[in-house]
Coordinates of C-alpha atoms and ligand atoms in Angstrom, one line a residue:
X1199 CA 0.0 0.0 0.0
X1200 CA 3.0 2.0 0.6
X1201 CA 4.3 2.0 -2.6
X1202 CA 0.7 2.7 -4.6
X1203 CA 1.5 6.2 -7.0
X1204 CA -1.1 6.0 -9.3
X1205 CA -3.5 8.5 -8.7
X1206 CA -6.6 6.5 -8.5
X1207 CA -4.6 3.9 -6.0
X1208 CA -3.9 6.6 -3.8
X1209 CA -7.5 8.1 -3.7
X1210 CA -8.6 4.4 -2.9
X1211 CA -6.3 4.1 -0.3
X1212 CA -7.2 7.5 1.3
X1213 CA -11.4 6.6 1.1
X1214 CA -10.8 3.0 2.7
X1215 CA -8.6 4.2 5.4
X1216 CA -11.2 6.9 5.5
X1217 CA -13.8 3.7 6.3
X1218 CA -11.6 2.3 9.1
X1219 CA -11.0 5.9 10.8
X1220 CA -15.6 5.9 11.2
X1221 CA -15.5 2.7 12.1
X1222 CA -13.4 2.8 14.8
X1223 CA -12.6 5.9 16.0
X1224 CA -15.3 8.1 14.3
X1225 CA -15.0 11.5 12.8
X1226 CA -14.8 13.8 16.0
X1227 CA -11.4 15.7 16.0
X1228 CA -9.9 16.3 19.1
X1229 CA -8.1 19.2 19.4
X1230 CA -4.7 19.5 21.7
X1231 CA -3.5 23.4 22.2
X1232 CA 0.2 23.2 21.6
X1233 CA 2.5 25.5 24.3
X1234 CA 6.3 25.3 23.0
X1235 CA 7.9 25.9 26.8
X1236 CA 11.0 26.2 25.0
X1237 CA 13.8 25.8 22.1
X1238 CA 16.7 24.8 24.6
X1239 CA 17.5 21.6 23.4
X1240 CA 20.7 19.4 24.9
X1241 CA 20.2 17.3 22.4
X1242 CA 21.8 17.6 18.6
X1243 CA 19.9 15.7 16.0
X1244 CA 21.2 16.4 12.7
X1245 CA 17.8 17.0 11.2
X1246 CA 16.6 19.9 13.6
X1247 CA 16.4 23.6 13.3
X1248 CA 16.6 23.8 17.6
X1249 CA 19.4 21.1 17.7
X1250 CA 22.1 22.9 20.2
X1251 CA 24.8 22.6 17.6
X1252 CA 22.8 25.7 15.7
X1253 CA 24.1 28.9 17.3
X1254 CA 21.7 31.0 14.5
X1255 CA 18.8 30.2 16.8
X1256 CA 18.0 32.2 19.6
X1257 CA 16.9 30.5 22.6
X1258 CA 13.7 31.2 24.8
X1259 CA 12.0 30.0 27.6
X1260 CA 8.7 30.7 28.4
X1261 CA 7.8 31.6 31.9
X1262 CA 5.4 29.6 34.2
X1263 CA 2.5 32.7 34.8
X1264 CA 2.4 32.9 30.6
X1265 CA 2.3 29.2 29.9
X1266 CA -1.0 29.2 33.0
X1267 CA -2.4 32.0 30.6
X1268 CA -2.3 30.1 27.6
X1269 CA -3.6 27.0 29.6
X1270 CA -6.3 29.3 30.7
X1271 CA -7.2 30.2 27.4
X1272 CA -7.6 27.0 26.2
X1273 CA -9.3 25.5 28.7
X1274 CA -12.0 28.6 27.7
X1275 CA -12.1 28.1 24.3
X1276 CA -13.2 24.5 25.3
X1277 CA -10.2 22.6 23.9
X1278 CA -10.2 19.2 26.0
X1279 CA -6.6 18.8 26.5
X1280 CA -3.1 20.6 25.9
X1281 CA 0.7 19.7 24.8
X1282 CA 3.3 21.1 26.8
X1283 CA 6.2 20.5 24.1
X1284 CA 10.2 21.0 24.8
X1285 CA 13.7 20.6 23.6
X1286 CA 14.9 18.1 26.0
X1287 CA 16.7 19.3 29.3
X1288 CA 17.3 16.7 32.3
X1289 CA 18.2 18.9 35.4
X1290 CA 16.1 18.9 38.7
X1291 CA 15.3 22.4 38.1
X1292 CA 13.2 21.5 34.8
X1293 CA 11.4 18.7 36.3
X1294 CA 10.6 20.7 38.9
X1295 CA 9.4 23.8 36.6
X1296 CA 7.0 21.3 34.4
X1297 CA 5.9 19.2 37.9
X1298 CA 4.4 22.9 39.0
X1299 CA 3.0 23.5 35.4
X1300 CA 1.7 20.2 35.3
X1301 CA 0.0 21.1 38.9
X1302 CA -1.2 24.5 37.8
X1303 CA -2.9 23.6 34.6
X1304 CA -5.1 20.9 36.4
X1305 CA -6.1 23.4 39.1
X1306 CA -7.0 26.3 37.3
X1307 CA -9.1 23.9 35.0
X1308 CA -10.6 22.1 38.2
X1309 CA -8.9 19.0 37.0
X1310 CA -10.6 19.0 33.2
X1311 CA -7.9 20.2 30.7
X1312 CA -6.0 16.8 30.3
X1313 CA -2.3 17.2 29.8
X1314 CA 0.0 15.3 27.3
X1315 CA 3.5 15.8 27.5
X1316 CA 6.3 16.2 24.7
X1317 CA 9.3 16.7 26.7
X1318 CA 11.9 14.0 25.5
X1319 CA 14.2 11.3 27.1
X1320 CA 13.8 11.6 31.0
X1321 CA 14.4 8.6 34.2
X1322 CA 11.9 6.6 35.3
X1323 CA 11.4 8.9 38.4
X1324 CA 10.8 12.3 36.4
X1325 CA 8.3 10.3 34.1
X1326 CA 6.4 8.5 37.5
X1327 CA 6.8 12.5 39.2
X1328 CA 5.6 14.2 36.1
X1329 CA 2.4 11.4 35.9
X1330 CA 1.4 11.7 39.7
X1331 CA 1.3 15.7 39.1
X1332 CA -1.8 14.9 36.8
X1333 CA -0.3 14.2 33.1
X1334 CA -1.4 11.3 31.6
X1335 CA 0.1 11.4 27.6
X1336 CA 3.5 11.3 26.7
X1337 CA 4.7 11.5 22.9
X1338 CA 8.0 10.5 22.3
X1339 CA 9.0 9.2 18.3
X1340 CA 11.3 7.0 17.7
X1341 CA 11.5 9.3 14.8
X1342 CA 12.8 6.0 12.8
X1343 CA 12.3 2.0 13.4
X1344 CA 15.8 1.6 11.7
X1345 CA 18.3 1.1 14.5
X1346 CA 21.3 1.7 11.2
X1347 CA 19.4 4.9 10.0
X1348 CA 18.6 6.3 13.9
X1349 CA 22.6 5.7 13.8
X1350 CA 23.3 8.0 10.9
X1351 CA 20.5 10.4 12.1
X1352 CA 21.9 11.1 15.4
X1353 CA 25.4 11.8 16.8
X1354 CA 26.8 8.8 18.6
X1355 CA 25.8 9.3 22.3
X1356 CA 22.0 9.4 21.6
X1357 CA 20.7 5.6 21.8
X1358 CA 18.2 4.3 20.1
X1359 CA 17.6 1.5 22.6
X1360 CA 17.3 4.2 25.5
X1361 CA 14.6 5.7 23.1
X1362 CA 12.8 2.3 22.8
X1363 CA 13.4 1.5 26.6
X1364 CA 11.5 5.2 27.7
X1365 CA 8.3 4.6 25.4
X1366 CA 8.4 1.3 27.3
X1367 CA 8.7 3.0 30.5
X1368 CA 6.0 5.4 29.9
X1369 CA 3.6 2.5 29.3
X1370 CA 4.4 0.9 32.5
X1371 CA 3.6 3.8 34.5
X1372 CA 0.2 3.9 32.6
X1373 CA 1.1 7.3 30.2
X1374 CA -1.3 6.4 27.1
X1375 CA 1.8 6.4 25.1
X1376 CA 2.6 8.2 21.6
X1377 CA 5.1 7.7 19.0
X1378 CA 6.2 8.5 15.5
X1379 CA 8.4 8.8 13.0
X1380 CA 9.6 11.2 10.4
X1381 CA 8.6 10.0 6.7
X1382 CA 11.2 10.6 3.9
X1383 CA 13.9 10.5 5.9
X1384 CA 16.8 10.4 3.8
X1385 CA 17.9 6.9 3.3
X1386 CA 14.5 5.6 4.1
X1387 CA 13.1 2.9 2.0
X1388 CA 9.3 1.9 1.8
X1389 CA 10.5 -1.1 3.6
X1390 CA 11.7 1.1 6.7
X1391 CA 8.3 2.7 6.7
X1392 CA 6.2 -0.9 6.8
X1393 CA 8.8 -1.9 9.7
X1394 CA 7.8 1.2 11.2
X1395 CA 4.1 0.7 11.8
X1396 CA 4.8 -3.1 12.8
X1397 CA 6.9 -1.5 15.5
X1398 CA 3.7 0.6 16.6
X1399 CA 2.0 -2.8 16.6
X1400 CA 4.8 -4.8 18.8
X1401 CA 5.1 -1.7 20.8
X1402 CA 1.1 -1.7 21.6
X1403 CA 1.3 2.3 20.8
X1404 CA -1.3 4.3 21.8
X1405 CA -1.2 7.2 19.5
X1406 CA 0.8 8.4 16.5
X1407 CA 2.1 11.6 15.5
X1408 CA 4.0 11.4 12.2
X1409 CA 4.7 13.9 9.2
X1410 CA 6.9 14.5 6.4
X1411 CA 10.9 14.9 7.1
X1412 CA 11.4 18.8 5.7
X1413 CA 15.1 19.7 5.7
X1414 CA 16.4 22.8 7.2
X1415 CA 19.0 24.6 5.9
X1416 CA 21.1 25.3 9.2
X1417 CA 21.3 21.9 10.1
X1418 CA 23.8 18.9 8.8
X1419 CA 20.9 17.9 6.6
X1420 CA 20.5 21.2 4.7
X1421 CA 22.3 20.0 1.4
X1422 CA 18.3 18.4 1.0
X1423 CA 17.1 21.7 0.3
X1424 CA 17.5 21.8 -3.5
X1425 CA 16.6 18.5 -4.4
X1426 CA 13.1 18.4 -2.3
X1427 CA 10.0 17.9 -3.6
X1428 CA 6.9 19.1 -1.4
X1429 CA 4.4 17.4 -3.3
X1430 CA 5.9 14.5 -2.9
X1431 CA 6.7 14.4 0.9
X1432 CA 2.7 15.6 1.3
X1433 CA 1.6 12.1 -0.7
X1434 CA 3.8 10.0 1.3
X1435 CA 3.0 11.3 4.4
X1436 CA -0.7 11.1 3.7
X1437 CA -0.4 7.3 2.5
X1438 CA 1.9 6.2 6.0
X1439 CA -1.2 8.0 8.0
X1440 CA -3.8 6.2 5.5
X1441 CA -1.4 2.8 5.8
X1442 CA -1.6 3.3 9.7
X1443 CA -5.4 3.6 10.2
X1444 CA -5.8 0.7 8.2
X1445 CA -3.1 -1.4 10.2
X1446 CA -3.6 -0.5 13.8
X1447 CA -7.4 0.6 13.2
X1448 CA -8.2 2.2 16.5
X1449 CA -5.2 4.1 18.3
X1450 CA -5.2 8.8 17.8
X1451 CA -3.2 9.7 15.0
X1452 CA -2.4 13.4 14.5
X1453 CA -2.3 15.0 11.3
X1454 CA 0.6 17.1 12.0
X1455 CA 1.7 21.1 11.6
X1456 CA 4.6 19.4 9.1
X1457 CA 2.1 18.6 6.7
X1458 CA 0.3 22.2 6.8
X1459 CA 3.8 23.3 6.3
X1460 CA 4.1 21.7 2.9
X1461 CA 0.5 22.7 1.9
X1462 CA -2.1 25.3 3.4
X1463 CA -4.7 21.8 3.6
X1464 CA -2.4 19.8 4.4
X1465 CA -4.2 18.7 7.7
X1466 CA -7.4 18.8 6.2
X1467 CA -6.4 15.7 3.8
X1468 CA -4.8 14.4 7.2
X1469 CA -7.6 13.7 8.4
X1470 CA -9.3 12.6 5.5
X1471 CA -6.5 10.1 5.2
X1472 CA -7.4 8.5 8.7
X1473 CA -6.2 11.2 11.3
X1474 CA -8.8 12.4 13.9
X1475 CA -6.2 14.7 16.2
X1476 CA -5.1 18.0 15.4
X1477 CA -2.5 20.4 17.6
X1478 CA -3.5 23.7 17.5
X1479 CA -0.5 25.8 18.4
X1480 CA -1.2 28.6 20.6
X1481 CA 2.1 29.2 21.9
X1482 CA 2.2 32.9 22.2
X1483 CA 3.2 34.9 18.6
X1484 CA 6.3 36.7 20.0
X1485 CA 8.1 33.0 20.5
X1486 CA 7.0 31.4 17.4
X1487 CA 10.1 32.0 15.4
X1488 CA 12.3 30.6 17.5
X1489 CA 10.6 27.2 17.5
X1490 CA 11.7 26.7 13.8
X1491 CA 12.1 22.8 13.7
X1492 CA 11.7 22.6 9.9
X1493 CA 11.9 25.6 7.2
X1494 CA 8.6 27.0 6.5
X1495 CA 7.0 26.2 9.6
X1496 CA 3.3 28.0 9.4
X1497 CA 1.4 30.2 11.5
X1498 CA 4.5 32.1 12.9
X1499 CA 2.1 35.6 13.0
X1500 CA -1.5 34.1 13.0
X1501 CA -3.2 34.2 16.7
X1502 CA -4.3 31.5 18.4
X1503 CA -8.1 32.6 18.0
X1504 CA -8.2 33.8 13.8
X1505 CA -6.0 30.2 13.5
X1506 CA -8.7 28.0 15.4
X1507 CA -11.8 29.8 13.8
X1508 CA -10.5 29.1 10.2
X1509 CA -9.1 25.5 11.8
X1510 CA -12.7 25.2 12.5
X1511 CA -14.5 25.7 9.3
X1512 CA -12.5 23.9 7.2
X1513 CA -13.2 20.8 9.6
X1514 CA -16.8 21.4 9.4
X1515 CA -16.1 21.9 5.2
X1516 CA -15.2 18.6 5.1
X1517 CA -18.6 17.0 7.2
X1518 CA -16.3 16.1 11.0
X1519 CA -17.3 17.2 14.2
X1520 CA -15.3 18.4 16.8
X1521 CA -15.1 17.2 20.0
X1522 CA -14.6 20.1 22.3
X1523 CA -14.6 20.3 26.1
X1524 CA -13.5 16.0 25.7
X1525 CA -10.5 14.7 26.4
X1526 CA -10.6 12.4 23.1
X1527 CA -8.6 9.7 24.3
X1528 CA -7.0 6.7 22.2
X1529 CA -9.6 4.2 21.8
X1530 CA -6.4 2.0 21.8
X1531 CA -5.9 2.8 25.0
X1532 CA -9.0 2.0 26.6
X1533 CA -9.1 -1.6 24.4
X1534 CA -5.8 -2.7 26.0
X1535 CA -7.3 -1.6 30.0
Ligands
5AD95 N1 11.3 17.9 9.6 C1 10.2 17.3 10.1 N2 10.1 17.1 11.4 C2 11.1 17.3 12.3 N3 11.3 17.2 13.6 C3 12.5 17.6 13.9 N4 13.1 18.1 12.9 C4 12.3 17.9 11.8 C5 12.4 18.2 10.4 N5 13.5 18.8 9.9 C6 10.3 16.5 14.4 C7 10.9 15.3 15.1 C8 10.6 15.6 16.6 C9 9.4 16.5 16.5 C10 9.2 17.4 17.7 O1 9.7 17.3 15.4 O2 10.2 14.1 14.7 O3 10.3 14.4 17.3
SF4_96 FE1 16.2 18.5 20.4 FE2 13.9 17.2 19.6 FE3 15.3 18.8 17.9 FE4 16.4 16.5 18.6 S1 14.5 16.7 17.4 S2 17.4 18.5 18.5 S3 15.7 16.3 20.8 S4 14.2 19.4 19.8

């Protein structure tokens, strides 16, 4: 299914993964209100804008009465639950920071806003403090099933089996667990992307969050610049989403801001593809720019409030619903108890 290209094929595939999304998981969207906290990153991956090897980026952190306002806002405009997203950092001082959001957001919401978290590689102890404070999602990718290409990926001291070993962790302490991958990575073959979702499946993953690979140009990978081809990253990404709700049938899969990035609909055919999440960003305006993972990254001057009511009428264009004031959890989830 992975390799269909004729255009008929790929409309086929989209409409019966389309089927499988009603069936199983309906065609409510759940929105989740992005907050990037911040761009410091330890980490270096050689695809990413914020790696800390990029001194062109300016760094930012956002403070804790600003990231309660944005909760706050959220939690009025009736989205059900929110992201707090990262660069990775490992110190007791940012475990305690995100312990206290994670505490804040639940009270000023009287416990209703749920609270995923996208904060990276952590212990077993900052995952099991972070859960107890009230969060109860975690997304994590693996970004790629292919231990060799994680290799070439990454520089040598981040480990693909410590990534594996945390998404099991997570699990264990009963996070309704999220992964993903990047699609058209370079040196990825069709064959890494089926090994992929069977790794979703052995893993027993909750939820998915996946989009196109986009190169940025002040990274090791900005030589891929010239030779990409957006329309093609859009198709594949649509058909691994597609290929996913027809394989694992009943876990949340986002359609991502990477594919908006590529083209204005992009999340729109997302979801008609098989994806029933989207991730609103509302992080504040004034830190968007510096939370430039990819080139091209949308919405870096469009308010949270104009981007949801246009987010919201193109949903309804296409005949979903949207679930607001619900948590939306992975039907996955509930299945495996
Ligand atoms: N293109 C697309 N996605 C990227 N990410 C990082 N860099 C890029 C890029 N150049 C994704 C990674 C990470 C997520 C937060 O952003 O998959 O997990
Ligand atoms: Fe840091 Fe994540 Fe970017 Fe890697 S992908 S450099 S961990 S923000």
């Amino acid at each position: 299914m992975l390799s269909l290209s004729a255009a008929d094929e790929v409309q086929a595939l989209y409409k019966h993964a389309y089927e499988v999304k009603k069936q199983y998981v309906g065609t409510t969207v759940y929105f989740r209100g992005l907050i990037e906290l911040s761009n410091v990153c330890t980490k270096n991956c050689y695809y990413c804008g914020i790696r800390s090897g990029n001194p062109l980026v300016e760094r930012y952190a956002i403070g804790k009465e600003e990231v309660l306002a944005e909760a706050a806002w959220c939690f009025e405009q009736r989205y059900g639950s929110i992201v707090l997203q990262a660069g990775e950092r490992s110190n007791a001082t940012w475990t305690e920071f995100v312990t206290e959001l994670i505490a804040g957001i639940k009270e000023l919401s009287q416990g209703q806003l749920g609270i995923t978290l996208s904060l990276g590689e952590q212990t077993e102890d900052v995952y099991r403090r972070w859960f107890e404070a009230g969060a109860h999602r975690y997304l994590l990718r693996i970004e790629t099933s292919n231990p060799t290409l994680y290799k070439m990926l990454h520089p040598a001291d981040h480990s693909y089996e410590a990534r594996v070993q945390c998404l099991r962790t997570l699990k264990k302490l009963g996070f309704q667990t999220g992964t993903g991958v990047m699609i058209g990575l370079p040196g990825q073959s069709v064959e890494d992307l089926a090994d992929d979702i069977l790794f979703f499946y052995d893993e027993d993953i909750d939820m998915l969050g996946m989009g196109p690979f986009i190169p940025h140009k002040d990274t090791p990978l900005g030589y891929l610049v010239a030779s990409y081809d957006p329309e093609q990253a859009v198709e594949t990404g649509l058909k691994m989403i597609a290929v996913c709700r027809i394989a694992l049938k009943d876990v949340n899969i986002a359609s991502t801001t990477a594919l908006q990035a590529l083209k204005p609909s992009g999340r729109e055919m997302g979801l008609l593809a098989g994806a029933n999440i989207i991730m609103p960003n509302i992080t504040d305006t004034r830190f968007r720019r510096g939370y430039q993972l990819y080139e091209g990254k949308p919405g870096l001057d469009e308010n949270a409030l104009t981007s949801r009511q246009s987010l919201e009428k193109s949903i309804l264009s296409i005949g979903e619903t949207i679930g607001y004031g619900q948590w939306g959890d992975s039907q996955h989830f509930r299945n495996r108890g």
